[in-house]
Amino acid sequence: MYLIRSGTVVTAEKSIDADVLVEGEKVVKIGKNLSFTDAKTIDASGKFILPGGIDPHTHFDLPMFDTVSSDDHYTGHKAAAFGGTTTVMDFIPQPDEGKLADGVAEWRGKADPKAAIDFGFHMNITRLDEEIEKEIPKLLEHGIPTLKVFTAYNGKLRLEDDEIFRVLKIAKEHNMLTMVHAENGDVIEELVAEFLADGKTDPIWHARSRPGWLAVEAVLRMAALAAEAKASLYVVHMNTAGGVEMLNYARQQGVRVMGETCPQYLFFNEEHLSRPDGAKWICSPPMRTKTDNTRLWKALIENEFQVLGTDHCPFFYDGTTEIDYEGSPIAIPGKELGKDDFTKIPNGLPAVQDRLLILWTRAVSTGEMTPNQFVALTSTNAAKIFGLYPQKGTIAEGSDADLVIWDPEKKIKYGVAQSHHRTDYNLFEGWELIGYPEKVFLRGNLIVDGEEWHGKAGLGKFLHRVPNGEFI
Ligand code: URP
Ligand code: ZN
Ligand code: ZN
């Protein structure tokens, strides 16, 4: 039992100076001058008490290009916790053959024993036939009411538009939510072939082969399909200025479409891909332009996006050289796989620990965003959209005691040495951060205390979600 005293309790709606009493896994009382003799008292004066972050977009232990993303469901959860995130949602790859249920079993098998924070799953639908169509609603029995489809990665993950339309209609019928990766697979294939034939193999060509215009087009195309299916849609990792305009246009027409962006699209652009170590920034969709950075930032500040996720999918920059992880040496093949060919560089980057730290520093500490808006974008809105509210995403009597005691004054020079991602680089290397988690609780368990880790594999629970997500 904990009594967290004299902090400022922040929810998406309001901030109040109050004490928070935690009993077992739940918040049981919020009020002024609470006293409870049996509780361990923590003084939070001068600190904010935030609901644990929810990151609805991670890829742990994901096989890709003859390697695997370098954080698994333990190391990634631990890094998330150090950044103030207590719930993550990962994407299950659809098995090449067989049933969706087999994919669920595989991902549960990987995650359940390792999970250190609470977690849910979305199901990728990357191959559709009548059997799969019948099986989609059965995902609800597994606690998975959310699907992801792709308009790119031809021959691998992509569905055709008519197939996506069918998925949207099934999702609508069963109150499920479809998420979409919106790029133009055909044009990407064409440009990749052209560039490779011309010997254009540096990382910058990754971005040039995946043009922003065609991502703008894909956002509108997907919104149009959602409109016609009368279904809800969540566009993941939005990355272009034009995409924001398409999102706004569709929402103004009454289409139930929501948008997520990620830290990397706010701060990095093609200049970073042009650096000698540009492979560090390779992910899909790619880094865009400074103009896109600026418009995406404005969209975040002005609530044109509903969620800030991460698309955390890390790889080593140099997977031939070991790093020390929790006292043991480890190296996992990474970006060096594509040193002579950008198409062989595994797509993805580390971010799950960085999200709250970077947003607080750049938006809240500068006065551009209120702490309440910060909580909405990093926790509450995701809880509502993905059917976890009010168990998660808020601080209320009866909600899970997923709490972050946040020190708004703490200054830290950030980088790979401070981050717990299991990889050898951090994109925010050298950034001066203001504001940092001091203590993190998962369902009443103190899992992060300063730099000390008290969490453990198996403490995190699978969140069996029901199809009651909100459109916001
Ligand atoms: O580069 C990325 N984002 N890798 C993960 C897969 C995806 O499309 O989200
Ligand atoms: Zn994606
Ligand atoms: Zn992703």
Short mmCIF file of C-alpha atoms and ligand atoms in Angstrom, two decimals:
data_model
loop_
_atom_site.label_atom_id
_atom_site.label_comp_id
_atom_site.label_asym_id
_atom_site.label_seq_id
_atom_site.Cartn_x
_atom_site.Cartn_y
_atom_site.Cartn_z
CA MET A 1 0.00 0.00 0.00
CA TYR A 2 1.40 3.42 -0.99
CA LEU A 3 0.34 6.92 -0.08
CA ILE A 4 1.77 9.33 -2.61
CA ARG A 5 1.52 12.72 -0.96
CA SER A 6 1.36 16.31 -2.09
CA GLY A 7 1.89 15.88 -5.81
CA THR A 8 -0.07 17.39 -8.67
CA VAL A 9 -2.32 14.69 -10.10
CA VAL A 10 -2.65 15.18 -13.85
CA THR A 11 -5.33 13.67 -16.04
CA ALA A 12 -6.36 14.63 -19.55
CA GLU A 13 -9.12 16.82 -18.07
CA LYS A 14 -7.58 18.52 -15.05
CA SER A 15 -4.69 18.92 -12.62
CA ILE A 16 -5.32 18.82 -8.88
CA ASP A 17 -3.03 19.02 -5.89
CA ALA A 18 -3.86 15.84 -4.01
CA ASP A 19 -2.64 12.67 -2.35
CA VAL A 20 -3.11 9.30 -4.04
CA LEU A 21 -3.71 6.13 -2.04
CA VAL A 22 -2.79 2.87 -3.76
CA GLU A 23 -3.99 -0.43 -2.38
CA GLY A 24 -2.97 -3.61 -4.14
CA GLU A 25 -3.15 -2.99 -7.88
CA LYS A 26 -5.59 -0.08 -7.77
CA VAL A 27 -5.87 3.59 -6.97
CA VAL A 28 -8.41 3.58 -4.12
CA LYS A 29 -8.56 7.20 -3.03
CA ILE A 30 -7.58 10.63 -4.32
CA GLY A 31 -7.95 13.59 -1.98
CA LYS A 32 -6.31 16.21 0.16
CA ASN A 33 -4.52 15.34 3.40
CA LEU A 34 -5.18 11.62 3.24
CA SER A 35 -3.65 9.62 6.03
CA PHE A 36 -3.24 5.91 6.30
CA THR A 37 -0.98 4.41 8.88
CA ASP A 38 -0.26 1.12 7.08
CA ALA A 39 0.77 2.76 3.83
CA LYS A 40 4.30 3.50 2.72
CA THR A 41 4.41 7.27 2.22
CA ILE A 42 6.14 8.85 -0.75
CA ASP A 43 6.58 12.60 -0.84
CA ALA A 44 5.76 13.91 -4.33
CA SER A 45 5.78 17.62 -3.56
CA GLY A 46 6.91 19.62 -6.55
CA LYS A 47 6.25 16.59 -8.78
CA PHE A 48 3.50 15.60 -11.18
CA ILE A 49 1.67 12.30 -10.83
CA LEU A 50 0.82 11.08 -14.34
CA PRO A 51 -1.02 8.00 -15.58
CA GLY A 52 1.49 5.54 -17.04
CA GLY A 53 2.10 6.08 -20.74
CA ILE A 54 0.41 3.83 -23.29
CA ASP A 55 2.29 3.15 -26.50
CA PRO A 56 -0.04 1.43 -28.96
CA HIS A 57 2.66 0.82 -31.58
CA THR A 58 5.66 -1.43 -30.87
CA HIS A 59 7.43 -4.29 -32.64
CA PHE A 60 9.29 -6.48 -30.17
CA ASP A 61 11.16 -9.60 -31.27
CA LEU A 62 9.98 -9.06 -34.85
CA PRO A 63 11.74 -11.11 -37.54
CA MET A 64 12.88 -8.91 -40.43
CA PHE A 65 15.42 -9.30 -43.26
CA ASP A 66 17.36 -12.25 -41.77
CA THR A 67 17.44 -10.68 -38.33
CA VAL A 68 15.05 -9.71 -35.58
CA SER A 69 14.21 -6.43 -33.84
CA SER A 70 16.69 -6.21 -31.01
CA ASP A 71 14.31 -5.56 -28.11
CA ASP A 72 12.22 -8.50 -27.01
CA HIS A 73 9.13 -8.43 -24.81
CA TYR A 74 11.32 -8.04 -21.71
CA THR A 75 14.03 -5.63 -22.79
CA GLY A 76 11.57 -3.43 -24.66
CA HIS A 77 9.15 -3.40 -21.74
CA LYS A 78 11.93 -2.44 -19.37
CA ALA A 79 13.03 0.43 -21.63
CA ALA A 80 9.41 1.58 -21.93
CA ALA A 81 9.06 1.60 -18.14
CA PHE A 82 12.19 3.73 -17.70
CA GLY A 83 10.55 6.23 -20.03
CA GLY A 84 7.28 6.26 -18.06
CA THR A 85 5.29 3.89 -20.28
CA THR A 86 3.45 1.06 -18.51
CA THR A 87 1.32 -0.37 -21.33
CA VAL A 88 2.36 -1.33 -24.85
CA MET A 89 0.56 -2.87 -27.79
CA ASP A 90 2.48 -5.01 -30.23
CA PHE A 91 1.55 -6.27 -33.71
CA ILE A 92 1.21 -10.00 -34.36
CA PRO A 93 2.47 -11.01 -37.80
CA GLN A 94 -0.15 -13.09 -39.60
CA PRO A 95 1.27 -16.60 -40.08
CA ASP A 96 2.23 -17.34 -43.71
CA GLU A 97 0.00 -20.40 -43.56
CA GLY A 98 -2.64 -21.49 -41.11
CA LYS A 99 -4.81 -19.60 -38.74
CA LEU A 100 -4.74 -16.21 -37.10
CA ALA A 101 -5.08 -18.11 -33.81
CA ASP A 102 -1.67 -19.69 -34.46
CA GLY A 103 -0.15 -16.22 -34.66
CA VAL A 104 -1.85 -15.25 -31.42
CA ALA A 105 -0.48 -18.37 -29.72
CA GLU A 106 3.02 -17.66 -31.03
CA TRP A 107 3.01 -14.04 -29.82
CA ARG A 108 1.51 -14.97 -26.44
CA GLY A 109 4.23 -17.63 -26.16
CA LYS A 110 6.92 -15.03 -26.79
CA ALA A 111 5.47 -12.27 -24.63
CA ASP A 112 3.75 -13.86 -21.62
CA PRO A 113 6.85 -15.15 -19.84
CA LYS A 114 8.90 -12.03 -20.58
CA ALA A 115 6.39 -9.21 -20.12
CA ALA A 116 7.48 -6.65 -17.56
CA ILE A 117 4.66 -4.16 -18.19
CA ASP A 118 1.06 -4.70 -19.31
CA PHE A 119 0.53 -5.40 -22.97
CA GLY A 120 -2.06 -5.97 -25.65
CA PHE A 121 -1.86 -7.12 -29.26
CA HIS A 122 -3.15 -6.01 -32.65
CA MET A 123 -3.38 -8.55 -35.51
CA ASN A 124 -1.77 -7.80 -38.87
CA ILE A 125 -4.01 -8.93 -41.73
CA THR A 126 -1.59 -9.47 -44.61
CA ARG A 127 -3.29 -12.34 -46.45
CA LEU A 128 -7.03 -12.56 -46.92
CA ASP A 129 -9.29 -15.41 -48.00
CA GLU A 130 -12.71 -16.67 -46.95
CA GLU A 131 -11.32 -18.63 -44.02
CA ILE A 132 -9.42 -15.62 -42.70
CA GLU A 133 -12.48 -13.43 -43.14
CA LYS A 134 -14.44 -15.83 -40.94
CA GLU A 135 -11.66 -15.97 -38.41
CA ILE A 136 -11.25 -12.21 -37.93
CA PRO A 137 -14.24 -11.85 -35.53
CA LYS A 138 -12.92 -14.81 -33.52
CA LEU A 139 -9.95 -12.64 -32.54
CA LEU A 140 -12.33 -11.10 -30.03
CA GLU A 141 -12.24 -14.38 -28.08
CA HIS A 142 -8.48 -13.80 -27.80
CA GLY A 143 -8.89 -10.24 -26.54
CA ILE A 144 -7.78 -8.67 -29.83
CA PRO A 145 -10.28 -6.15 -31.24
CA THR A 146 -7.79 -4.28 -33.46
CA LEU A 147 -6.33 -5.10 -36.89
CA LYS A 148 -3.57 -3.62 -39.00
CA VAL A 149 -3.44 -3.59 -42.79
CA PHE A 150 -0.72 -2.37 -45.13
CA THR A 151 -0.93 -0.62 -48.51
CA ALA A 152 2.79 -1.18 -49.09
CA TYR A 153 5.36 -4.02 -48.89
CA ASN A 154 4.10 -5.66 -52.12
CA GLY A 155 4.25 -9.44 -52.10
CA LYS A 156 4.82 -9.45 -48.35
CA LEU A 157 2.41 -7.53 -46.15
CA ARG A 158 0.26 -5.58 -48.60
CA LEU A 159 -3.45 -6.12 -49.15
CA GLU A 160 -5.21 -4.81 -52.25
CA ASP A 161 -7.75 -2.01 -51.79
CA ASP A 162 -10.71 -4.37 -52.29
CA GLU A 163 -9.31 -6.62 -49.56
CA ILE A 164 -8.81 -3.69 -47.21
CA PHE A 165 -12.40 -2.66 -47.94
CA ARG A 166 -13.56 -6.15 -46.92
CA VAL A 167 -11.49 -6.00 -43.71
CA LEU A 168 -13.02 -2.61 -42.89
CA LYS A 169 -16.55 -3.98 -43.39
CA ILE A 170 -15.88 -7.00 -41.17
CA ALA A 171 -14.34 -4.73 -38.54
CA LYS A 172 -17.35 -2.43 -38.70
CA GLU A 173 -19.76 -5.34 -38.26
CA HIS A 174 -17.95 -6.52 -35.12
CA ASN A 175 -17.09 -3.14 -33.63
CA MET A 176 -13.38 -3.74 -34.25
CA LEU A 177 -10.88 -1.06 -35.28
CA THR A 178 -8.70 -1.21 -38.40
CA MET A 179 -5.31 0.46 -38.35
CA VAL A 180 -3.47 1.20 -41.59
CA HIS A 181 0.10 1.69 -42.79
CA ALA A 182 -0.53 4.14 -45.63
CA GLU A 183 1.99 4.31 -48.47
CA ASN A 184 1.82 3.36 -52.15
CA GLY A 185 3.35 -0.08 -52.63
CA ASP A 186 3.27 -0.05 -56.44
CA VAL A 187 5.18 3.20 -56.83
CA ILE A 188 7.69 2.13 -54.18
CA GLU A 189 8.42 -1.10 -56.09
CA GLU A 190 8.90 0.85 -59.32
CA LEU A 191 11.27 3.39 -57.78
CA VAL A 192 13.31 0.83 -55.84
CA ALA A 193 13.96 -1.12 -59.05
CA GLU A 194 14.91 2.09 -60.88
CA PHE A 195 17.31 3.27 -58.17
CA LEU A 196 19.01 -0.08 -57.71
CA ALA A 197 19.49 -0.36 -61.49
CA ASP A 198 21.20 3.06 -61.35
CA GLY A 199 23.47 1.96 -58.47
CA LYS A 200 21.73 4.31 -56.00
CA THR A 201 22.15 2.29 -52.84
CA ASP A 202 22.73 4.83 -50.00
CA PRO A 203 20.16 5.25 -47.19
CA ILE A 204 18.78 8.49 -48.67
CA TRP A 205 17.38 6.46 -51.57
CA HIS A 206 15.18 4.64 -49.09
CA ALA A 207 13.32 7.92 -48.54
CA ARG A 208 13.32 8.85 -52.22
CA SER A 209 11.84 5.46 -53.13
CA ARG A 210 8.90 6.06 -50.78
CA PRO A 211 7.63 9.50 -51.84
CA GLY A 212 5.65 11.68 -49.46
CA TRP A 213 3.04 12.51 -52.10
CA LEU A 214 2.13 8.85 -52.37
CA ALA A 215 1.73 8.62 -48.60
CA VAL A 216 -0.63 11.62 -48.75
CA GLU A 217 -2.60 9.88 -51.47
CA ALA A 218 -2.72 6.66 -49.44
CA VAL A 219 -4.10 8.41 -46.34
CA LEU A 220 -6.95 9.88 -48.38
CA ARG A 221 -7.54 6.60 -50.23
CA MET A 222 -7.80 4.70 -46.94
CA ALA A 223 -10.09 7.33 -45.44
CA ALA A 224 -12.28 7.00 -48.53
CA LEU A 225 -12.50 3.23 -48.06
CA ALA A 226 -13.39 3.75 -44.39
CA ALA A 227 -16.07 6.25 -45.37
CA GLU A 228 -17.61 3.83 -47.84
CA ALA A 229 -17.45 0.97 -45.30
CA LYS A 230 -18.80 3.29 -42.58
CA ALA A 231 -15.96 1.96 -40.47
CA SER A 232 -13.49 3.52 -38.07
CA LEU A 233 -9.88 3.80 -39.13
CA TYR A 234 -6.64 4.64 -37.29
CA VAL A 235 -3.75 5.76 -39.49
CA VAL A 236 -0.47 4.74 -37.86
CA HIS A 237 2.82 6.63 -38.01
CA MET A 238 1.57 9.68 -39.95
CA ASN A 239 4.54 11.41 -41.49
CA THR A 240 3.64 14.12 -43.99
CA ALA A 241 2.16 17.60 -43.90
CA GLY A 242 -0.25 16.61 -46.66
CA GLY A 243 -1.37 13.58 -44.67
CA VAL A 244 -2.49 15.92 -41.89
CA GLU A 245 -4.60 17.86 -44.39
CA MET A 246 -6.15 14.61 -45.66
CA LEU A 247 -6.89 13.51 -42.09
CA ASN A 248 -8.53 16.84 -41.36
CA TYR A 249 -10.49 16.78 -44.60
CA ALA A 250 -11.82 13.30 -43.92
CA ARG A 251 -12.72 14.12 -40.31
CA GLN A 252 -14.50 17.28 -41.45
CA GLN A 253 -16.59 15.10 -43.80
CA GLY A 254 -17.57 12.95 -40.83
CA VAL A 255 -15.27 10.02 -41.59
CA ARG A 256 -14.31 8.20 -38.41
CA VAL A 257 -10.58 8.39 -39.01
CA MET A 258 -7.95 9.02 -36.35
CA GLY A 259 -4.24 9.73 -36.64
CA GLU A 260 -1.07 8.74 -34.81
CA THR A 261 2.35 10.24 -35.30
CA CYS A 262 5.68 9.28 -33.74
CA PRO A 263 8.63 11.31 -32.36
CA GLN A 264 10.96 10.51 -35.26
CA TYR A 265 8.71 12.28 -37.78
CA LEU A 266 8.66 15.44 -35.70
CA PHE A 267 12.40 16.01 -35.40
CA PHE A 268 14.25 14.18 -38.17
CA ASN A 269 14.23 14.47 -41.94
CA GLU A 270 16.08 13.54 -45.12
CA GLU A 271 19.17 15.40 -43.90
CA HIS A 272 19.59 12.73 -41.26
CA LEU A 273 19.34 9.95 -43.84
CA SER A 274 22.07 11.70 -45.84
CA ARG A 275 24.56 11.50 -42.97
CA PRO A 276 27.29 8.83 -43.08
CA ASP A 277 25.36 7.01 -40.33
CA GLY A 278 22.02 7.64 -42.08
CA ALA A 279 21.00 3.98 -41.70
CA LYS A 280 20.16 4.74 -38.07
CA TRP A 281 17.14 6.70 -39.33
CA ILE A 282 15.86 4.05 -41.74
CA CYS A 283 12.27 3.15 -41.02
CA SER A 284 9.10 2.96 -43.05
CA PRO A 285 7.50 5.32 -43.81
CA PRO A 286 10.77 7.26 -44.06
CA MET A 287 11.95 10.56 -42.65
CA ARG A 288 10.49 13.41 -44.72
CA THR A 289 11.33 17.13 -44.95
CA LYS A 290 11.71 20.03 -42.51
CA THR A 291 8.39 21.36 -43.80
CA ASP A 292 6.78 18.08 -42.80
CA ASN A 293 8.46 18.23 -39.36
CA THR A 294 6.99 21.68 -38.77
CA ARG A 295 3.46 20.82 -39.91
CA LEU A 296 3.40 17.56 -37.94
CA TRP A 297 4.52 19.41 -34.81
CA LYS A 298 1.76 21.96 -35.27
CA ALA A 299 -0.74 19.14 -35.75
CA LEU A 300 0.36 17.55 -32.50
CA ILE A 301 0.21 20.78 -30.54
CA GLU A 302 -3.18 21.69 -32.01
CA ASN A 303 -4.75 18.27 -31.34
CA GLU A 304 -5.09 17.33 -34.99
CA PHE A 305 -3.55 13.97 -34.04
CA GLN A 306 -5.13 11.75 -31.43
CA VAL A 307 -2.05 9.78 -30.33
CA LEU A 308 1.72 9.99 -30.13
CA GLY A 309 3.00 6.39 -30.50
CA THR A 310 6.50 5.24 -31.36
CA ASP A 311 6.60 2.39 -33.93
CA HIS A 312 9.51 1.18 -31.78
CA CYS A 313 11.32 -1.44 -33.89
CA PRO A 314 15.02 -1.20 -33.01
CA PHE A 315 18.03 -2.74 -34.69
CA PHE A 316 21.71 -2.42 -33.90
CA TYR A 317 23.55 0.14 -36.03
CA ASP A 318 26.57 -2.16 -35.97
CA GLY A 319 25.36 -5.64 -35.17
CA THR A 320 28.87 -7.07 -35.48
CA THR A 321 30.04 -5.38 -32.27
CA GLU A 322 28.80 -6.51 -28.87
CA ILE A 323 27.28 -4.19 -26.31
CA ASP A 324 26.82 -4.86 -22.62
CA TYR A 325 23.18 -5.49 -21.79
CA GLU A 326 22.41 -6.16 -18.11
CA GLY A 327 25.95 -7.44 -17.57
CA SER A 328 26.10 -9.75 -20.60
CA PRO A 329 27.60 -9.09 -24.02
CA ILE A 330 25.20 -9.20 -26.94
CA ALA A 331 25.22 -8.33 -30.63
CA ILE A 332 22.27 -8.82 -33.00
CA PRO A 333 22.63 -8.33 -36.78
CA GLY A 334 21.28 -4.91 -37.69
CA LYS A 335 21.64 -2.01 -40.07
CA GLU A 336 25.05 -3.18 -41.36
CA LEU A 337 23.16 -5.86 -43.32
CA GLY A 338 22.36 -3.14 -45.84
CA LYS A 339 25.67 -1.32 -46.04
CA ASP A 340 25.76 -1.84 -49.82
CA ASP A 341 22.02 -1.75 -50.49
CA PHE A 342 19.40 0.34 -48.69
CA THR A 343 16.72 -2.27 -49.39
CA LYS A 344 18.55 -4.68 -47.07
CA ILE A 345 18.70 -2.31 -44.10
CA PRO A 346 16.17 -3.55 -41.53
CA ASN A 347 13.39 -0.98 -41.22
CA GLY A 348 12.80 0.50 -37.81
CA LEU A 349 14.34 2.43 -34.96
CA PRO A 350 14.36 2.68 -31.16
CA ALA A 351 11.93 5.08 -29.45
CA VAL A 352 9.80 3.40 -26.77
CA GLN A 353 11.74 4.92 -23.86
CA ASP A 354 12.17 8.30 -25.54
CA ARG A 355 8.57 9.28 -26.29
CA LEU A 356 7.46 10.96 -23.04
CA LEU A 357 10.91 12.40 -22.30
CA ILE A 358 11.19 14.12 -25.65
CA LEU A 359 7.62 15.38 -25.72
CA TRP A 360 7.82 16.85 -22.23
CA THR A 361 11.11 18.60 -22.99
CA ARG A 362 10.07 19.99 -26.35
CA ALA A 363 6.40 20.72 -25.71
CA VAL A 364 5.51 20.97 -22.02
CA SER A 365 8.68 22.53 -20.61
CA THR A 366 8.51 25.16 -23.35
CA GLY A 367 4.88 25.99 -22.55
CA GLU A 368 3.55 24.87 -25.93
CA MET A 369 1.53 22.01 -24.44
CA THR A 370 -0.21 21.61 -21.10
CA PRO A 371 0.54 18.59 -18.92
CA ASN A 372 -3.10 17.57 -19.49
CA GLN A 373 -2.68 17.55 -23.25
CA PHE A 374 0.57 15.61 -22.78
CA VAL A 375 -1.34 12.97 -20.80
CA ALA A 376 -4.10 12.83 -23.44
CA LEU A 377 -1.63 12.27 -26.29
CA THR A 378 0.63 9.79 -24.52
CA SER A 379 -1.92 7.81 -22.51
CA THR A 380 -5.62 8.69 -22.23
CA ASN A 381 -6.55 8.86 -25.90
CA ALA A 382 -4.88 5.53 -26.63
CA ALA A 383 -6.71 3.98 -23.66
CA LYS A 384 -10.03 5.26 -25.06
CA ILE A 385 -9.38 4.29 -28.69
CA PHE A 386 -8.07 0.83 -27.85
CA GLY A 387 -10.69 -0.08 -25.26
CA LEU A 388 -8.71 0.19 -22.03
CA TYR A 389 -10.32 3.26 -20.46
CA PRO A 390 -10.73 3.88 -17.52
CA GLN A 391 -8.78 0.83 -16.29
CA LYS A 392 -5.77 2.48 -17.94
CA GLY A 393 -5.05 5.99 -19.19
CA THR A 394 -6.22 7.96 -16.18
CA ILE A 395 -5.83 8.37 -12.44
CA ALA A 396 -9.18 7.68 -10.82
CA GLU A 397 -10.51 5.69 -7.92
CA GLY A 398 -10.73 2.12 -9.22
CA SER A 399 -8.26 2.54 -12.08
CA ASP A 400 -5.07 0.49 -12.27
CA ALA A 401 -2.30 2.10 -10.22
CA ASP A 402 -0.06 2.63 -13.27
CA LEU A 403 1.52 5.84 -12.07
CA VAL A 404 4.52 7.95 -12.93
CA ILE A 405 5.96 10.40 -10.44
CA TRP A 406 7.38 12.92 -12.85
CA ASP A 407 10.07 15.41 -11.86
CA PRO A 408 9.56 18.45 -14.12
CA GLU A 409 12.81 20.06 -12.97
CA LYS A 410 15.18 17.16 -13.57
CA LYS A 411 17.74 17.88 -16.27
CA ILE A 412 19.63 15.13 -18.02
CA LYS A 413 21.90 14.88 -21.03
CA TYR A 414 20.31 11.96 -22.84
CA GLY A 415 21.66 9.32 -25.17
CA VAL A 416 22.47 5.66 -25.57
CA ALA A 417 24.17 5.56 -22.15
CA GLN A 418 20.92 6.58 -20.43
CA SER A 419 18.54 4.59 -22.59
CA HIS A 420 17.64 0.99 -21.79
CA HIS A 421 16.81 -0.02 -25.34
CA ARG A 422 18.79 -3.11 -26.29
CA THR A 423 20.64 -1.46 -29.14
CA ASP A 424 23.85 0.46 -29.71
CA TYR A 425 22.53 3.94 -30.51
CA ASN A 426 19.88 6.48 -29.63
CA LEU A 427 18.47 9.02 -32.07
CA PHE A 428 18.30 11.72 -29.38
CA GLU A 429 21.99 11.44 -28.50
CA GLY A 430 23.21 14.53 -26.66
CA TRP A 431 19.76 16.10 -26.24
CA GLU A 432 19.37 18.16 -23.05
CA LEU A 433 16.17 16.93 -21.46
CA ILE A 434 14.07 18.70 -18.84
CA GLY A 435 11.57 16.52 -17.00
CA TYR A 436 12.06 12.84 -16.23
CA PRO A 437 10.26 9.97 -14.49
CA GLU A 438 11.38 9.58 -10.89
CA LYS A 439 9.29 6.56 -9.93
CA VAL A 440 7.10 4.30 -12.06
CA PHE A 441 4.40 1.97 -10.72
CA LEU A 442 2.75 -0.86 -12.61
CA ARG A 443 -0.52 -1.89 -10.95
CA GLY A 444 0.80 -0.73 -7.59
CA ASN A 445 4.24 -2.33 -8.00
CA LEU A 446 7.15 0.09 -7.90
CA ILE A 447 9.10 -1.02 -10.99
CA VAL A 448 11.38 1.97 -11.61
CA ASP A 449 12.91 3.97 -8.77
CA GLY A 450 15.33 6.53 -10.16
CA GLU A 451 17.88 4.46 -12.04
CA GLU A 452 16.98 1.27 -10.15
CA TRP A 453 14.97 -1.46 -11.84
CA HIS A 454 12.57 -3.39 -9.62
CA GLY A 455 10.51 -4.88 -12.42
CA LYS A 456 10.71 -8.45 -13.58
CA ALA A 457 9.80 -10.72 -16.43
CA GLY A 458 6.29 -12.10 -15.98
CA LEU A 459 4.97 -9.16 -13.95
CA GLY A 460 3.31 -7.68 -17.03
CA LYS A 461 -0.17 -9.01 -17.86
CA PHE A 462 -1.85 -9.59 -21.19
CA LEU A 463 -4.74 -7.15 -21.57
CA HIS A 464 -7.72 -9.03 -22.94
CA ARG A 465 -9.40 -6.09 -24.66
CA VAL A 466 -13.06 -5.96 -25.61
CA PRO A 467 -14.43 -4.11 -28.64
CA ASN A 468 -15.53 -0.96 -26.86
CA GLY A 469 -12.95 1.44 -28.25
CA GLU A 470 -14.09 5.04 -28.74
CA PHE A 471 -13.85 7.22 -31.79
CA ILE A 472 -12.26 10.47 -30.65
O1 URP B 1 10.14 0.67 -40.23
C1 URP B 1 9.23 0.22 -39.55
N1 URP B 1 8.27 1.02 -39.18
N2 URP B 1 9.17 -1.06 -39.20
C2 URP B 1 8.08 -1.69 -38.55
C3 URP B 1 6.98 -2.12 -39.46
C4 URP B 1 5.94 -1.05 -39.73
O2 URP B 1 5.61 -0.84 -40.89
O3 URP B 1 5.40 -0.42 -38.84
ZN ZN B 2 3.81 0.42 -40.41
ZN ZN B 3 4.97 -0.31 -37.03
#
